[in-house]
mmCIF file of C-alpha atoms in Angstrom:
data_model
loop_
_atom_site.group_PDB
_atom_site.id
_atom_site.type_symbol
_atom_site.label_atom_id
_atom_site.label_comp_id
_atom_site.label_asym_id
_atom_site.label_seq_id
_atom_site.Cartn_x
_atom_site.Cartn_y
_atom_site.Cartn_z
ATOM 1 C CA MET A 732 25.213 7.699 8.988
ATOM 2 C CA THR A 733 26.917 8.244 5.974
ATOM 3 C CA GLU A 734 24.320 9.935 3.320
ATOM 4 C CA LEU A 735 24.789 8.379 -0.094
ATOM 5 C CA VAL A 736 24.527 10.748 -3.033
ATOM 6 C CA ARG A 737 22.779 9.745 -5.909
ATOM 7 C CA GLU A 738 23.346 10.464 -9.438
ATOM 8 C CA VAL A 739 20.348 12.191 -11.155
ATOM 9 C CA SER A 740 20.028 11.712 -14.892
ATOM 10 C CA GLU A 741 19.187 14.709 -17.203
ATOM 11 C CA ASN A 742 15.852 13.036 -17.925
ATOM 12 C CA ASP A 743 14.980 12.331 -14.188
ATOM 13 C CA GLN A 744 15.785 15.969 -13.408
ATOM 14 C CA LEU A 745 13.246 16.992 -16.154
ATOM 15 C CA ARG A 746 10.964 14.569 -14.854
ATOM 16 C CA ALA A 747 11.152 15.825 -11.478
ATOM 17 C CA ASP A 748 10.834 19.727 -12.692
ATOM 18 C CA ILE A 749 7.748 18.653 -14.593
ATOM 19 C CA TYR A 750 6.141 17.037 -11.289
ATOM 20 C CA GLN A 751 7.236 20.142 -9.439
ATOM 21 C CA LEU A 752 5.465 22.597 -11.932
ATOM 22 C CA LEU A 753 2.338 20.595 -12.085
ATOM 23 C CA ALA A 754 2.113 20.626 -8.134
ATOM 24 C CA ALA A 755 2.937 24.230 -8.296
ATOM 25 C CA LEU A 756 -0.158 24.791 -10.758
ATOM 26 C CA LEU A 757 -2.546 22.602 -9.150
ATOM 27 C CA ARG A 758 -2.134 23.813 -5.627
ATOM 28 C CA ARG A 759 -2.943 27.222 -6.288
ATOM 29 C CA GLN A 760 -3.487 29.730 -9.214
ATOM 30 C CA PRO A 761 -0.103 30.485 -10.939
ATOM 31 C CA SER A 762 1.885 33.642 -9.516
ATOM 32 C CA SER A 763 2.498 36.203 -12.257
ATOM 33 C CA GLU A 764 6.447 34.971 -11.863
ATOM 34 C CA LEU A 765 5.213 31.509 -12.782
ATOM 35 C CA LEU A 766 3.033 32.885 -15.759
ATOM 36 C CA GLN A 767 6.203 34.849 -16.870
ATOM 37 C CA PHE A 768 8.255 31.882 -16.814
ATOM 38 C CA LEU A 769 5.764 30.124 -18.830
ATOM 39 C CA ALA A 770 5.106 32.534 -21.404
ATOM 40 C CA GLY A 771 9.121 32.889 -21.924
ATOM 41 C CA LEU A 772 9.683 29.032 -22.488
ATOM 42 C CA GLU A 773 11.459 28.138 -25.568
ATOM 43 C CA ILE A 774 9.745 25.331 -27.591
ATOM 44 C CA ASP A 775 10.917 23.624 -30.621
ATOM 45 C CA ALA A 776 7.588 23.934 -32.393
ATOM 46 C CA ASN A 777 8.653 21.398 -35.245
ATOM 47 C CA ASP A 778 8.609 18.665 -32.620
ATOM 48 C CA GLY A 779 4.942 17.325 -33.347
ATOM 49 C CA SER A 780 4.982 15.193 -30.154
ATOM 50 C CA ASP A 781 1.900 15.520 -27.959
ATOM 51 C CA MET A 782 4.107 16.762 -25.267
ATOM 52 C CA THR A 783 5.410 19.701 -27.164
ATOM 53 C CA LYS A 784 1.890 20.585 -28.482
ATOM 54 C CA ALA A 785 0.890 20.536 -24.739
ATOM 55 C CA TRP A 786 3.859 23.270 -24.025
ATOM 56 C CA VAL A 787 2.879 25.270 -26.774
ATOM 57 C CA GLY A 788 -0.522 25.561 -25.608
ATOM 58 C CA LEU A 789 0.402 26.146 -21.945
ATOM 59 C CA LYS A 790 2.886 28.863 -23.121
ATOM 60 C CA LEU A 791 0.207 30.461 -25.172
ATOM 61 C CA ALA A 792 -2.085 30.322 -22.513
ATOM 62 C CA ALA A 793 0.398 31.749 -19.766
ATOM 63 C CA GLU A 794 0.549 34.846 -22.249
ATOM 64 C CA GLN A 795 -3.032 35.609 -22.270
ATOM 65 C CA PHE A 796 -3.962 35.420 -18.285
ATOM 66 C CA THR A 797 -3.078 37.221 -15.431
ATOM 67 C CA SER A 798 -2.447 35.776 -12.069
ATOM 68 C CA GLU A 799 -5.651 37.674 -11.074
ATOM 69 C CA GLN A 800 -7.806 36.628 -13.761
ATOM 70 C CA LEU A 801 -6.792 32.893 -12.850
ATOM 71 C CA GLU A 802 -7.598 32.968 -9.135
ATOM 72 C CA ASP A 803 -11.522 33.257 -10.004
ATOM 73 C CA GLU A 804 -10.955 30.038 -12.468
ATOM 74 C CA TYR A 805 -8.920 28.117 -9.843
ATOM 75 C CA PHE A 806 -11.538 28.829 -7.226
ATOM 76 C CA ASN A 807 -14.332 27.456 -9.575
ATOM 77 C CA ILE A 808 -12.485 24.432 -10.506
ATOM 78 C CA PHE A 809 -11.028 23.104 -7.338
ATOM 79 C CA LEU A 810 -12.669 25.082 -4.285
ATOM 80 C CA GLY A 811 -16.185 26.293 -5.173
ATOM 81 C CA VAL A 812 -18.863 27.236 -2.686
ATOM 82 C CA GLY A 813 -18.840 23.780 -0.952
ATOM 83 C CA SER A 814 -17.044 22.075 -3.457
ATOM 84 C CA GLY A 815 -15.429 22.825 -6.753
ATOM 85 C CA GLU A 816 -16.281 21.336 -10.472
ATOM 86 C CA ILE A 817 -13.544 18.545 -9.621
ATOM 87 C CA LEU A 818 -12.305 16.946 -6.378
ATOM 88 C CA PRO A 819 -8.488 16.666 -6.843
ATOM 89 C CA TYR A 820 -7.890 13.634 -4.475
ATOM 90 C CA GLY A 821 -6.693 10.219 -4.968
ATOM 91 C CA SER A 822 -9.302 8.549 -2.791
ATOM 92 C CA TRP A 823 -12.208 10.161 -4.695
ATOM 93 C CA PHE A 824 -10.938 9.096 -8.158
ATOM 94 C CA MET A 825 -10.121 5.417 -6.692
ATOM 95 C CA THR A 826 -13.317 4.850 -4.370
ATOM 96 C CA GLY A 827 -15.899 7.667 -5.066
ATOM 97 C CA SER A 828 -15.523 8.765 -1.657
ATOM 98 C CA LEU A 829 -13.186 11.007 0.217
ATOM 99 C CA MET A 830 -10.992 10.272 3.412
ATOM 100 C CA ASP A 831 -11.065 6.490 2.372
ATOM 101 C CA LYS A 832 -8.840 3.539 2.815
ATOM 102 C CA PRO A 833 -6.356 4.983 -0.107
ATOM 103 C CA LEU A 834 -5.719 7.979 2.088
ATOM 104 C CA ALA A 835 -5.009 5.759 4.911
ATOM 105 C CA LEU A 836 -2.579 3.802 2.926
ATOM 106 C CA LEU A 837 -0.758 6.974 1.617
ATOM 107 C CA ARG A 838 -0.223 8.320 5.132
ATOM 108 C CA THR A 839 1.446 4.953 5.934
ATOM 109 C CA ASP A 840 3.823 5.165 3.022
ATOM 110 C CA LEU A 841 4.461 8.956 3.457
ATOM 111 C CA MET A 842 5.224 8.295 7.346
ATOM 112 C CA GLN A 843 7.674 5.257 5.977
ATOM 113 C CA LEU A 844 9.342 7.373 3.274
ATOM 114 C CA GLY A 845 9.929 10.329 5.667
ATOM 115 C CA PHE A 846 7.709 12.678 4.800
ATOM 116 C CA GLU A 847 5.815 14.937 6.934
ATOM 117 C CA ARG A 848 2.806 17.032 6.793
ATOM 118 C CA GLU A 849 2.876 20.787 7.648
ATOM 119 C CA GLU A 850 0.468 21.560 10.538
ATOM 120 C CA GLU A 851 -1.050 24.461 8.579
ATOM 121 C CA VAL A 852 -1.977 22.273 5.743
ATOM 122 C CA LYS A 853 -5.953 21.225 5.837
ATOM 123 C CA GLU A 854 -6.013 19.442 2.846
ATOM 124 C CA PRO A 855 -5.762 15.667 2.646
ATOM 125 C CA GLU A 856 -2.385 14.150 1.710
ATOM 126 C CA ASP A 857 -3.656 12.772 -1.555
ATOM 127 C CA HIS A 858 -4.378 16.034 -3.118
ATOM 128 C CA VAL A 859 -2.992 15.866 -6.661
ATOM 129 C CA ALA A 860 -0.576 18.588 -5.986
ATOM 130 C CA ALA A 861 0.877 17.061 -2.903
ATOM 131 C CA LEU A 862 1.228 13.903 -4.890
ATOM 132 C CA CYS A 863 3.020 15.246 -7.672
ATOM 133 C CA GLU A 864 5.396 16.906 -5.356
ATOM 134 C CA VAL A 865 6.416 13.752 -3.366
ATOM 135 C CA MET A 866 7.043 11.996 -6.917
ATOM 136 C CA GLY A 867 9.130 14.824 -7.602
ATOM 137 C CA THR A 868 11.339 14.329 -4.535
ATOM 138 C CA LEU A 869 11.253 10.526 -5.116
ATOM 139 C CA ILE A 870 12.599 10.836 -8.469
ATOM 140 C CA LEU A 871 15.677 12.880 -7.163
ATOM 141 C CA GLU A 872 16.241 10.858 -3.790
ATOM 142 C CA ALA A 873 14.902 7.447 -3.731
ATOM 143 C CA PRO A 874 15.687 4.328 -5.808
ATOM 144 C CA GLY A 875 13.455 3.288 -8.555
ATOM 145 C CA TYR A 876 11.493 0.658 -7.135
ATOM 146 C CA ARG A 877 10.195 3.175 -4.421
ATOM 147 C CA GLN A 878 9.395 5.410 -7.167
ATOM 148 C CA LEU A 879 7.696 2.808 -9.171
ATOM 149 C CA ALA A 880 5.680 1.514 -5.893
ATOM 150 C CA PHE A 881 4.556 4.792 -4.897
ATOM 151 C CA TYR A 882 3.157 5.620 -8.537
ATOM 152 C CA GLN A 883 1.558 2.491 -8.947
ATOM 153 C CA ARG A 884 0.014 2.456 -5.445
ATOM 154 C CA HIS A 885 -1.206 6.159 -5.265
ATOM 155 C CA MET A 886 -1.400 7.692 -8.942
ATOM 156 C CA GLY A 887 -1.208 5.099 -11.903
ATOM 157 C CA SER A 888 -4.410 4.061 -11.690
ATOM 158 C CA TRP A 889 -6.613 7.339 -11.770
ATOM 159 C CA ILE A 890 -4.286 10.104 -12.646
ATOM 160 C CA ALA A 891 -5.157 9.753 -16.500
ATOM 161 C CA ARG A 892 -8.993 10.234 -15.649
ATOM 162 C CA PHE A 893 -8.144 13.134 -13.703
ATOM 163 C CA CYS A 894 -6.500 15.169 -16.447
ATOM 164 C CA GLU A 895 -9.388 14.014 -18.664
ATOM 165 C CA THR A 896 -12.018 15.556 -16.009
ATOM 166 C CA LEU A 897 -10.177 18.617 -15.448
ATOM 167 C CA ALA A 898 -9.649 19.166 -19.259
ATOM 168 C CA LYS A 899 -13.545 19.199 -19.431
ATOM 169 C CA THR A 900 -14.465 20.842 -16.427
ATOM 170 C CA PRO A 901 -16.814 24.162 -17.549
ATOM 171 C CA SER A 902 -14.399 26.751 -15.943
ATOM 172 C CA ALA A 903 -11.311 25.268 -17.417
ATOM 173 C CA ALA A 904 -9.665 27.704 -19.985
ATOM 174 C CA PHE A 905 -6.079 28.121 -18.890
ATOM 175 C CA TYR A 906 -6.309 25.112 -16.846
ATOM 176 C CA ALA A 907 -7.448 22.822 -19.950
ATOM 177 C CA THR A 908 -4.102 23.560 -21.149
ATOM 178 C CA VAL A 909 -2.372 22.297 -17.871
ATOM 179 C CA ALA A 910 -4.756 19.244 -18.360
ATOM 180 C CA GLU A 911 -3.203 18.460 -21.601
ATOM 181 C CA LEU A 912 0.327 18.883 -20.364
ATOM 182 C CA ALA A 913 -0.396 16.428 -17.407
ATOM 183 C CA LYS A 914 -1.953 14.033 -19.823
ATOM 184 C CA ALA A 915 0.810 13.914 -22.103
ATOM 185 C CA PHE A 916 3.248 13.818 -19.493
ATOM 186 C CA PHE A 917 1.653 10.884 -17.687
ATOM 187 C CA VAL A 918 1.445 8.857 -20.588
ATOM 188 C CA ILE A 919 5.511 9.057 -21.034
ATOM 189 C CA GLU A 920 5.580 8.367 -17.086
ATOM 190 C CA ALA A 921 3.192 5.283 -17.539
ATOM 191 C CA ASN A 922 5.960 4.098 -20.144
ATOM 192 C CA GLU A 923 8.591 5.056 -18.136
ATOM 193 C CA PHE A 924 7.493 3.027 -15.275
ATOM 194 C CA GLU A 925 6.553 0.078 -17.401
ATOM 195 C CA GLN A 926 9.921 -0.022 -18.419
ATOM 196 C CA LEU A 927 11.309 0.387 -15.018
ATOM 197 C CA SER A 928 9.417 -2.366 -13.654
ATOM 198 C CA LEU A 929 10.749 -4.783 -16.205
ATOM 199 C CA ASN A 930 14.320 -3.809 -14.950
ATOM 200 C CA ILE A 931 13.562 -4.122 -11.362
ATOM 201 C CA PRO A 932 14.948 -7.560 -9.836
ATOM 202 C CA VAL A 933 12.425 -9.772 -8.334
ATOM 203 C CA ASN A 934 14.187 -9.704 -4.997
ATOM 204 C CA CYS A 935 13.550 -6.026 -4.360
ATOM 205 C CA PRO A 936 13.437 -4.003 -2.097
ATOM 206 C CA GLY A 937 17.117 -3.757 -2.953
ATOM 207 C CA SER A 938 20.344 -4.794 -1.287
ATOM 208 C CA GLU A 939 21.581 -2.664 1.453
ATOM 209 C CA GLU A 940 23.917 -0.751 -0.827
ATOM 210 C CA GLU A 941 20.934 0.319 -3.099
ATOM 211 C CA LYS A 942 18.729 1.716 -0.121
ATOM 212 C CA ILE A 943 19.184 5.215 0.956
ATOM 213 C CA GLU A 944 17.658 7.120 4.065
ATOM 214 C CA PRO A 945 14.793 9.444 2.525
ATOM 215 C CA SER A 946 15.024 12.816 3.613
ATOM 216 C CA THR A 947 12.335 14.461 5.952
ATOM 217 C CA ASN A 948 10.152 16.713 3.814
ATOM 218 C CA GLU A 949 7.097 18.743 4.268
ATOM 219 C CA LEU A 950 3.929 18.539 2.290
ATOM 220 C CA ALA A 951 2.091 21.507 0.858
ATOM 221 C CA SER A 952 -0.863 20.970 -0.848
#
């Protein structure tokens, strides 16, 4: 089968990179290397946008914390003894319970898209880090209508509430800045997908020429 090469715009590459960064930060506490990367970001502080302010806040926080310090913060927020201060799962934010119908629908969609779960991963597939990872991959590899469908079905209705909840969790210091970055980013994403929905023809899912074979990816959470 001929593999179709999809051109990726600079904007889409940046979006995918931010999704992957959020996935890394929400999956576990940041490594020393990731903190060093964030602390070294060059940011145009004259840009007064919410996104730029969030980048500045994350950069400053990365300069102040070590990976070892953030291990406790991450544990308290996302894991805890029994449960953390926030449950980072789509089903919880959509229905108020875990392992609910949204997770079953997500598993069906992931299978159809060619994503496979790693055997050693114990977290449900609707962990916010895993969903960010999938979105980052879809932006690089899938047509717009697939990106839009996945975002609307599995993230769009609750991700803003997740960001607001994370920002207010008692243990969040570094992760309050992660929440602000995510909040600003998903406001932009909502606008991106609103525009995309207006540009997609009503006869989607696309012509045979538009379709691509999704690669098989392994989910991590």
